């Protein structure tokens, strides 16, 4: 997420999207720091002098985000001090820092992030922890939401709190995986690892190849160890930011939690903000394509579902300008 944010800002200054590994002129980087500080609402701490490139600047942004995310389960995402908050659950493998721009565009509503619970826990167990924290924060009715995996968490939190105590669930392009046979699931997971290895080779110049057939036949717990051994042998661990690898591990844990999740019906108000364009995935999973299903799998479970299409958006840029403004205008009106 930090690399994507830095590349987006630099793209606006350069007129093109830079690679995460290319050098960037110091004057452009200084401009990028100023834009990012405006977006984040606070200065970016770091060593004296300008960062040397995308990766170094992204590390500074990520360090800020990680420090705030590590302060507790519930995180303050904007400066609005009073009122009934909107709780936004973290996306797969990431922090609630992804909602910074959205929170800044909801000036009348306190926005609070629900940060990741470490350890492998299923969706209902996580939701129970969040529901307790939300009740402890004050009386309802509650407002919940989240992007991608975060929307699924919000849905289950709302289901556990009950529609009488929940005003709204706002899911941002969240989708349930289409069921597939176990053999197909193993094939998809093996292919995800192989595609990730190909991405690392292209982006960071490391020699890394993973054979999907070999990974497919391994036991589930053995696959991450095999991938880690391949990474170590390739030199990738020295070339890559540690956060890139941690994101892969936590994303995998969250994806498996979704696969095991069996949603129950929810009869409260749900709004699904839906992208309209194909996503330029580095790692694809056909179970989330949802071709021909605007409700992204939630139709059978939601009796009060509104779908709001965000024209020209794809899954990864919904929280970036200009799409975040469209979501904020509609969501702000509801709140």
Short mmCIF file of C-alpha atoms in Angstrom, two decimals:
data_model
loop_
_atom_site.label_atom_id
_atom_site.label_comp_id
_atom_site.label_asym_id
_atom_site.label_seq_id
_atom_site.Cartn_x
_atom_site.Cartn_y
_atom_site.Cartn_z
CA UNK A 1 0.00 0.00 0.00
CA UNK A 2 2.83 2.44 0.80
CA UNK A 3 4.50 1.81 -2.56
CA UNK A 4 1.20 2.30 -4.37
CA UNK A 5 0.58 5.60 -2.58
CA UNK A 6 4.07 6.93 -3.33
CA UNK A 7 3.93 5.81 -6.97
CA UNK A 8 0.50 7.45 -7.39
CA UNK A 9 1.77 10.78 -6.04
CA UNK A 10 4.97 10.64 -8.10
CA UNK A 11 2.95 9.71 -11.17
CA UNK A 12 0.99 12.92 -10.80
CA UNK A 13 4.23 14.93 -10.61
CA UNK A 14 6.14 13.13 -13.36
CA UNK A 15 3.25 12.60 -15.76
CA UNK A 16 3.93 8.86 -15.80
CA UNK A 17 3.98 6.03 -13.29
CA UNK A 18 7.53 5.25 -12.10
CA UNK A 19 8.86 1.84 -11.18
CA UNK A 20 9.34 1.20 -7.47
CA UNK A 21 13.07 0.65 -8.10
CA UNK A 22 14.00 3.54 -10.42
CA UNK A 23 15.85 6.65 -9.15
CA UNK A 24 13.80 9.83 -8.95
CA UNK A 25 15.17 13.41 -9.13
CA UNK A 26 15.59 14.90 -5.63
CA UNK A 27 13.46 17.95 -6.39
CA UNK A 28 10.56 15.72 -7.48
CA UNK A 29 10.92 13.60 -4.36
CA UNK A 30 10.78 16.72 -2.19
CA UNK A 31 7.56 17.73 -3.95
CA UNK A 32 6.21 14.21 -3.37
CA UNK A 33 6.99 14.45 0.35
CA UNK A 34 5.02 17.69 0.55
CA UNK A 35 2.01 16.14 -1.22
CA UNK A 36 2.13 13.03 0.95
CA UNK A 37 2.35 15.07 4.14
CA UNK A 38 -0.73 16.98 3.02
CA UNK A 39 -2.57 13.72 2.34
CA UNK A 40 -1.50 12.16 5.63
CA UNK A 41 -2.09 15.32 7.65
CA UNK A 42 1.27 15.16 9.44
CA UNK A 43 5.00 15.38 8.68
CA UNK A 44 6.90 12.35 7.44
CA UNK A 45 9.78 11.68 9.86
CA UNK A 46 13.02 10.37 8.47
CA UNK A 47 16.79 10.87 8.23
CA UNK A 48 18.12 14.27 7.13
CA UNK A 49 17.98 14.92 3.40
CA UNK A 50 15.52 13.74 0.77
CA UNK A 51 14.89 10.03 0.24
CA UNK A 52 16.66 8.60 -2.81
CA UNK A 53 13.76 6.84 -4.51
CA UNK A 54 10.32 5.26 -4.39
CA UNK A 55 11.35 2.42 -2.10
CA UNK A 56 12.99 4.63 0.52
CA UNK A 57 10.09 7.10 0.57
CA UNK A 58 7.61 4.21 0.81
CA UNK A 59 9.53 2.85 3.81
CA UNK A 60 9.13 6.20 5.59
CA UNK A 61 5.39 6.28 4.86
CA UNK A 62 5.02 2.65 5.96
CA UNK A 63 6.91 3.26 9.20
CA UNK A 64 4.47 6.05 10.09
CA UNK A 65 1.50 3.85 9.31
CA UNK A 66 2.87 0.84 11.21
CA UNK A 67 3.57 2.96 14.30
CA UNK A 68 -0.02 4.21 14.38
CA UNK A 69 -1.49 0.80 13.57
CA UNK A 70 0.45 -0.75 16.44
CA UNK A 71 -1.06 1.49 19.11
CA UNK A 72 -4.20 -0.58 19.61
CA UNK A 73 -7.08 -2.46 18.07
CA UNK A 74 -9.07 0.73 17.30
CA UNK A 75 -7.26 3.54 15.47
CA UNK A 76 -8.27 7.17 14.97
CA UNK A 77 -8.29 7.91 11.22
CA UNK A 78 -9.40 11.55 11.27
CA UNK A 79 -9.49 14.41 13.75
CA UNK A 80 -13.26 14.62 14.24
CA UNK A 81 -13.55 14.34 18.05
CA UNK A 82 -17.24 13.73 18.68
CA UNK A 83 -20.24 12.04 17.11
CA UNK A 84 -21.13 8.48 16.18
CA UNK A 85 -18.10 7.00 14.45
CA UNK A 86 -17.76 5.02 11.26
CA UNK A 87 -15.67 1.90 11.97
CA UNK A 88 -13.64 0.66 8.99
CA UNK A 89 -12.06 -2.81 9.16
CA UNK A 90 -8.61 -3.50 7.72
CA UNK A 91 -8.14 -5.04 4.26
CA UNK A 92 -6.37 -8.36 3.68
CA UNK A 93 -2.76 -8.23 4.76
CA UNK A 94 -2.81 -4.49 5.47
CA UNK A 95 -3.64 -1.73 7.90
CA UNK A 96 -6.46 0.79 8.05
CA UNK A 97 -4.05 3.44 6.80
CA UNK A 98 -5.55 2.73 3.35
CA UNK A 99 -8.61 4.73 4.46
CA UNK A 100 -6.71 7.97 5.14
CA UNK A 101 -8.02 9.81 2.07
CA UNK A 102 -11.58 8.58 2.60
CA UNK A 103 -11.55 9.57 6.29
CA UNK A 104 -10.30 13.04 5.39
CA UNK A 105 -13.26 13.49 3.06
CA UNK A 106 -15.82 12.71 5.78
CA UNK A 107 -15.31 15.86 7.90
CA UNK A 108 -18.53 15.49 9.87
CA UNK A 109 -17.95 11.91 11.00
CA UNK A 110 -15.34 10.41 13.35
CA UNK A 111 -13.67 7.58 11.42
CA UNK A 112 -12.02 4.76 13.36
CA UNK A 113 -9.99 1.86 12.00
CA UNK A 114 -10.20 -1.73 13.20
CA UNK A 115 -6.64 -3.03 12.93
CA UNK A 116 -5.55 -6.57 12.21
CA UNK A 117 -5.59 -9.25 14.89
CA UNK A 118 -2.37 -11.25 14.59
CA UNK A 119 -2.63 -15.02 14.46
CA UNK A 120 -4.79 -17.20 12.26
CA UNK A 121 -8.40 -16.66 13.35
CA UNK A 122 -11.55 -17.30 11.38
CA UNK A 123 -13.83 -14.44 10.34
CA UNK A 124 -16.51 -14.95 13.04
CA UNK A 125 -13.89 -15.13 15.81
CA UNK A 126 -12.25 -11.92 14.63
CA UNK A 127 -15.62 -10.22 14.26
CA UNK A 128 -16.53 -11.12 17.84
CA UNK A 129 -13.40 -9.34 19.11
CA UNK A 130 -14.19 -6.26 17.03
CA UNK A 131 -17.85 -6.27 18.08
CA UNK A 132 -16.76 -6.17 21.71
CA UNK A 133 -14.42 -3.24 21.08
CA UNK A 134 -17.13 -1.35 19.19
CA UNK A 135 -19.68 -1.82 21.98
CA UNK A 136 -17.08 -0.66 24.51
CA UNK A 137 -16.52 2.53 22.45
CA UNK A 138 -20.07 3.77 22.98
CA UNK A 139 -23.74 3.20 22.20
CA UNK A 140 -25.16 2.44 18.77
CA UNK A 141 -26.62 2.31 16.30
CA UNK A 142 -23.27 1.56 14.73
CA UNK A 143 -21.82 2.38 11.31
CA UNK A 144 -19.46 -0.19 9.83
CA UNK A 145 -17.52 -0.65 6.63
CA UNK A 146 -14.37 -1.74 4.88
CA UNK A 147 -12.63 -2.32 1.59
CA UNK A 148 -12.27 -5.83 0.15
CA UNK A 149 -11.65 -8.25 3.07
CA UNK A 150 -12.48 -5.38 5.43
CA UNK A 151 -16.02 -5.26 4.05
CA UNK A 152 -16.46 -8.97 4.78
CA UNK A 153 -15.31 -8.38 8.36
CA UNK A 154 -17.75 -5.45 8.64
CA UNK A 155 -20.60 -7.63 7.36
CA UNK A 156 -19.92 -10.32 9.97
CA UNK A 157 -19.47 -7.74 12.75
CA UNK A 158 -22.87 -6.28 11.83
CA UNK A 159 -24.43 -9.72 11.78
CA UNK A 160 -23.14 -10.38 15.31
CA UNK A 161 -24.17 -6.97 16.63
CA UNK A 162 -27.60 -7.40 15.04
CA UNK A 163 -29.44 -5.12 12.59
CA UNK A 164 -31.32 -3.37 15.40
CA UNK A 165 -27.99 -1.98 16.64
CA UNK A 166 -26.42 -1.28 13.22
CA UNK A 167 -27.38 1.67 11.05
CA UNK A 168 -25.27 0.86 7.99
CA UNK A 169 -22.72 -1.54 6.52
CA UNK A 170 -20.65 0.03 3.71
CA UNK A 171 -18.68 -2.59 1.76
CA UNK A 172 -16.15 -1.26 -0.75
CA UNK A 173 -15.79 -3.83 -3.54
CA UNK A 174 -15.98 -6.76 -1.15
CA UNK A 175 -16.69 -10.16 -2.62
CA UNK A 176 -17.09 -13.76 -1.53
CA UNK A 177 -15.08 -16.40 -3.40
CA UNK A 178 -17.01 -18.63 -5.75
CA UNK A 179 -16.92 -22.22 -4.45
CA UNK A 180 -14.59 -24.59 -6.32
CA UNK A 181 -13.53 -28.21 -5.76
CA UNK A 182 -10.55 -28.79 -3.48
CA UNK A 183 -8.30 -29.76 -6.39
CA UNK A 184 -9.08 -26.49 -8.14
CA UNK A 185 -8.44 -24.53 -4.94
CA UNK A 186 -4.99 -26.11 -4.58
CA UNK A 187 -4.23 -25.30 -8.22
CA UNK A 188 -5.27 -21.66 -7.76
CA UNK A 189 -3.18 -21.27 -4.62
CA UNK A 190 -0.10 -22.79 -6.27
CA UNK A 191 -0.55 -20.48 -9.25
CA UNK A 192 -0.79 -17.45 -6.92
CA UNK A 193 2.64 -18.26 -5.47
CA UNK A 194 4.12 -18.74 -8.94
CA UNK A 195 2.67 -15.45 -10.17
CA UNK A 196 4.05 -13.68 -7.12
CA UNK A 197 7.52 -15.09 -7.87
CA UNK A 198 7.26 -13.84 -11.47
CA UNK A 199 6.27 -10.39 -10.20
CA UNK A 200 9.29 -10.25 -7.89
CA UNK A 201 11.58 -11.24 -10.75
CA UNK A 202 10.19 -8.50 -13.00
CA UNK A 203 10.10 -5.78 -10.36
CA UNK A 204 13.23 -6.37 -8.31
CA UNK A 205 15.43 -8.26 -10.78
CA UNK A 206 15.84 -11.42 -8.68
CA UNK A 207 16.12 -14.85 -10.26
CA UNK A 208 13.15 -16.65 -8.77
CA UNK A 209 10.89 -19.30 -10.23
CA UNK A 210 8.29 -21.44 -8.48
CA UNK A 211 6.78 -24.48 -10.17
CA UNK A 212 2.99 -24.55 -9.63
CA UNK A 213 2.91 -28.34 -10.09
CA UNK A 214 5.39 -28.88 -7.25
CA UNK A 215 3.56 -26.49 -4.93
CA UNK A 216 0.17 -27.97 -5.74
CA UNK A 217 1.20 -31.39 -4.46
CA UNK A 218 2.56 -30.11 -1.15
CA UNK A 219 0.52 -30.10 2.05
CA UNK A 220 -0.92 -26.68 2.81
CA UNK A 221 1.38 -26.00 5.76
CA UNK A 222 4.43 -26.98 3.67
CA UNK A 223 3.85 -24.49 0.85
CA UNK A 224 4.91 -21.32 2.71
CA UNK A 225 8.10 -23.06 3.86
CA UNK A 226 8.90 -24.09 0.29
CA UNK A 227 8.32 -20.55 -0.94
CA UNK A 228 10.52 -19.11 1.81
CA UNK A 229 13.32 -21.54 0.94
CA UNK A 230 13.11 -20.54 -2.73
CA UNK A 231 13.20 -16.86 -1.78
CA UNK A 232 16.26 -17.38 0.39
CA UNK A 233 18.06 -19.28 -2.36
CA UNK A 234 17.35 -16.56 -4.92
CA UNK A 235 18.70 -13.66 -2.87
CA UNK A 236 15.26 -12.08 -2.86
CA UNK A 237 15.22 -11.71 0.92
CA UNK A 238 18.10 -9.23 0.66
CA UNK A 239 16.54 -7.32 -2.24
CA UNK A 240 12.98 -7.02 -1.00
CA UNK A 241 11.48 -4.80 1.70
CA UNK A 242 10.51 -7.06 4.59
CA UNK A 243 7.00 -5.56 4.46
CA UNK A 244 6.43 -7.02 0.98
CA UNK A 245 6.95 -10.53 2.29
CA UNK A 246 4.93 -9.93 5.45
CA UNK A 247 2.07 -8.64 3.29
CA UNK A 248 2.09 -11.90 1.32
CA UNK A 249 1.94 -13.99 4.50
CA UNK A 250 -0.85 -12.00 6.13
CA UNK A 251 -2.79 -11.71 2.87
CA UNK A 252 -2.65 -15.48 2.52
CA UNK A 253 -3.92 -15.95 6.07
CA UNK A 254 -6.81 -13.54 5.46
CA UNK A 255 -7.67 -15.14 2.12
CA UNK A 256 -7.85 -18.56 3.74
CA UNK A 257 -10.11 -17.08 6.44
CA UNK A 258 -12.49 -15.89 3.70
CA UNK A 259 -12.47 -19.32 2.07
CA UNK A 260 -13.53 -20.93 5.34
CA UNK A 261 -16.19 -18.31 6.05
CA UNK A 262 -19.83 -19.35 5.70
CA UNK A 263 -21.94 -16.17 5.88
CA UNK A 264 -25.39 -16.15 7.39
CA UNK A 265 -28.19 -13.81 6.22
CA UNK A 266 -28.19 -10.23 7.44
CA UNK A 267 -31.39 -8.16 7.29
CA UNK A 268 -29.97 -4.68 7.92
CA UNK A 269 -28.96 -1.99 5.43
CA UNK A 270 -25.92 -2.81 3.29
CA UNK A 271 -24.37 -0.59 0.61
CA UNK A 272 -21.85 -2.14 -1.80
CA UNK A 273 -19.58 0.29 -3.65
CA UNK A 274 -18.60 -1.66 -6.74
CA UNK A 275 -15.82 -1.15 -9.27
CA UNK A 276 -16.71 -1.36 -12.96
CA UNK A 277 -13.40 -2.13 -14.73
CA UNK A 278 -11.11 -5.19 -14.86
CA UNK A 279 -8.39 -5.06 -12.22
CA UNK A 280 -4.72 -5.16 -13.33
CA UNK A 281 -3.88 -7.94 -10.90
CA UNK A 282 -0.31 -9.09 -10.42
CA UNK A 283 -1.66 -12.24 -8.75
CA UNK A 284 -5.07 -13.33 -10.04
CA UNK A 285 -7.70 -15.47 -8.38
CA UNK A 286 -10.61 -16.39 -10.68
CA UNK A 287 -12.88 -17.10 -7.72
CA UNK A 288 -13.25 -13.35 -7.18
CA UNK A 289 -14.03 -12.39 -10.79
CA UNK A 290 -17.83 -12.33 -10.19
CA UNK A 291 -18.63 -11.92 -13.85
CA UNK A 292 -22.35 -11.29 -14.20
CA UNK A 293 -22.87 -10.94 -10.44
CA UNK A 294 -23.03 -7.26 -9.41
CA UNK A 295 -23.57 -8.27 -5.75
CA UNK A 296 -20.23 -10.12 -5.67
CA UNK A 297 -21.73 -13.16 -3.97
CA UNK A 298 -23.64 -11.29 -1.26
CA UNK A 299 -27.02 -11.28 -3.02
CA UNK A 300 -28.41 -14.41 -1.31
CA UNK A 301 -27.49 -13.11 2.15
CA UNK A 302 -28.51 -9.41 2.09
CA UNK A 303 -32.22 -8.57 2.10
CA UNK A 304 -31.56 -4.79 2.03
CA UNK A 305 -28.68 -4.34 -0.42
CA UNK A 306 -27.93 -1.23 -2.46
CA UNK A 307 -25.24 -1.44 -5.15
CA UNK A 308 -23.45 1.80 -6.08
CA UNK A 309 -21.20 1.52 -9.13
CA UNK A 310 -18.09 3.73 -9.22
CA UNK A 311 -17.54 4.40 -12.96
CA UNK A 312 -14.04 3.86 -14.35
CA UNK A 313 -12.69 2.25 -11.17
CA UNK A 314 -11.03 -1.09 -10.54
CA UNK A 315 -10.56 -2.95 -7.27
CA UNK A 316 -7.14 -1.51 -6.44
CA UNK A 317 -7.83 2.19 -7.09
CA UNK A 318 -11.23 2.67 -5.45
CA UNK A 319 -9.65 4.47 -2.49
CA UNK A 320 -7.57 6.75 -4.75
CA UNK A 321 -8.68 10.01 -6.38
CA UNK A 322 -10.96 10.55 -8.20
CA UNK A 323 -12.94 7.49 -7.13
CA UNK A 324 -12.58 8.07 -3.39
CA UNK A 325 -14.36 11.42 -3.83
CA UNK A 326 -17.35 9.66 -5.40
CA UNK A 327 -17.54 7.17 -2.54
CA UNK A 328 -17.09 9.90 0.08
CA UNK A 329 -19.86 12.06 -1.39
CA UNK A 330 -22.37 9.21 -1.39
CA UNK A 331 -21.29 7.72 1.95
CA UNK A 332 -21.12 11.15 3.59
CA UNK A 333 -24.71 11.77 2.54
CA UNK A 334 -25.80 8.52 4.18
CA UNK A 335 -23.92 9.29 7.38
#
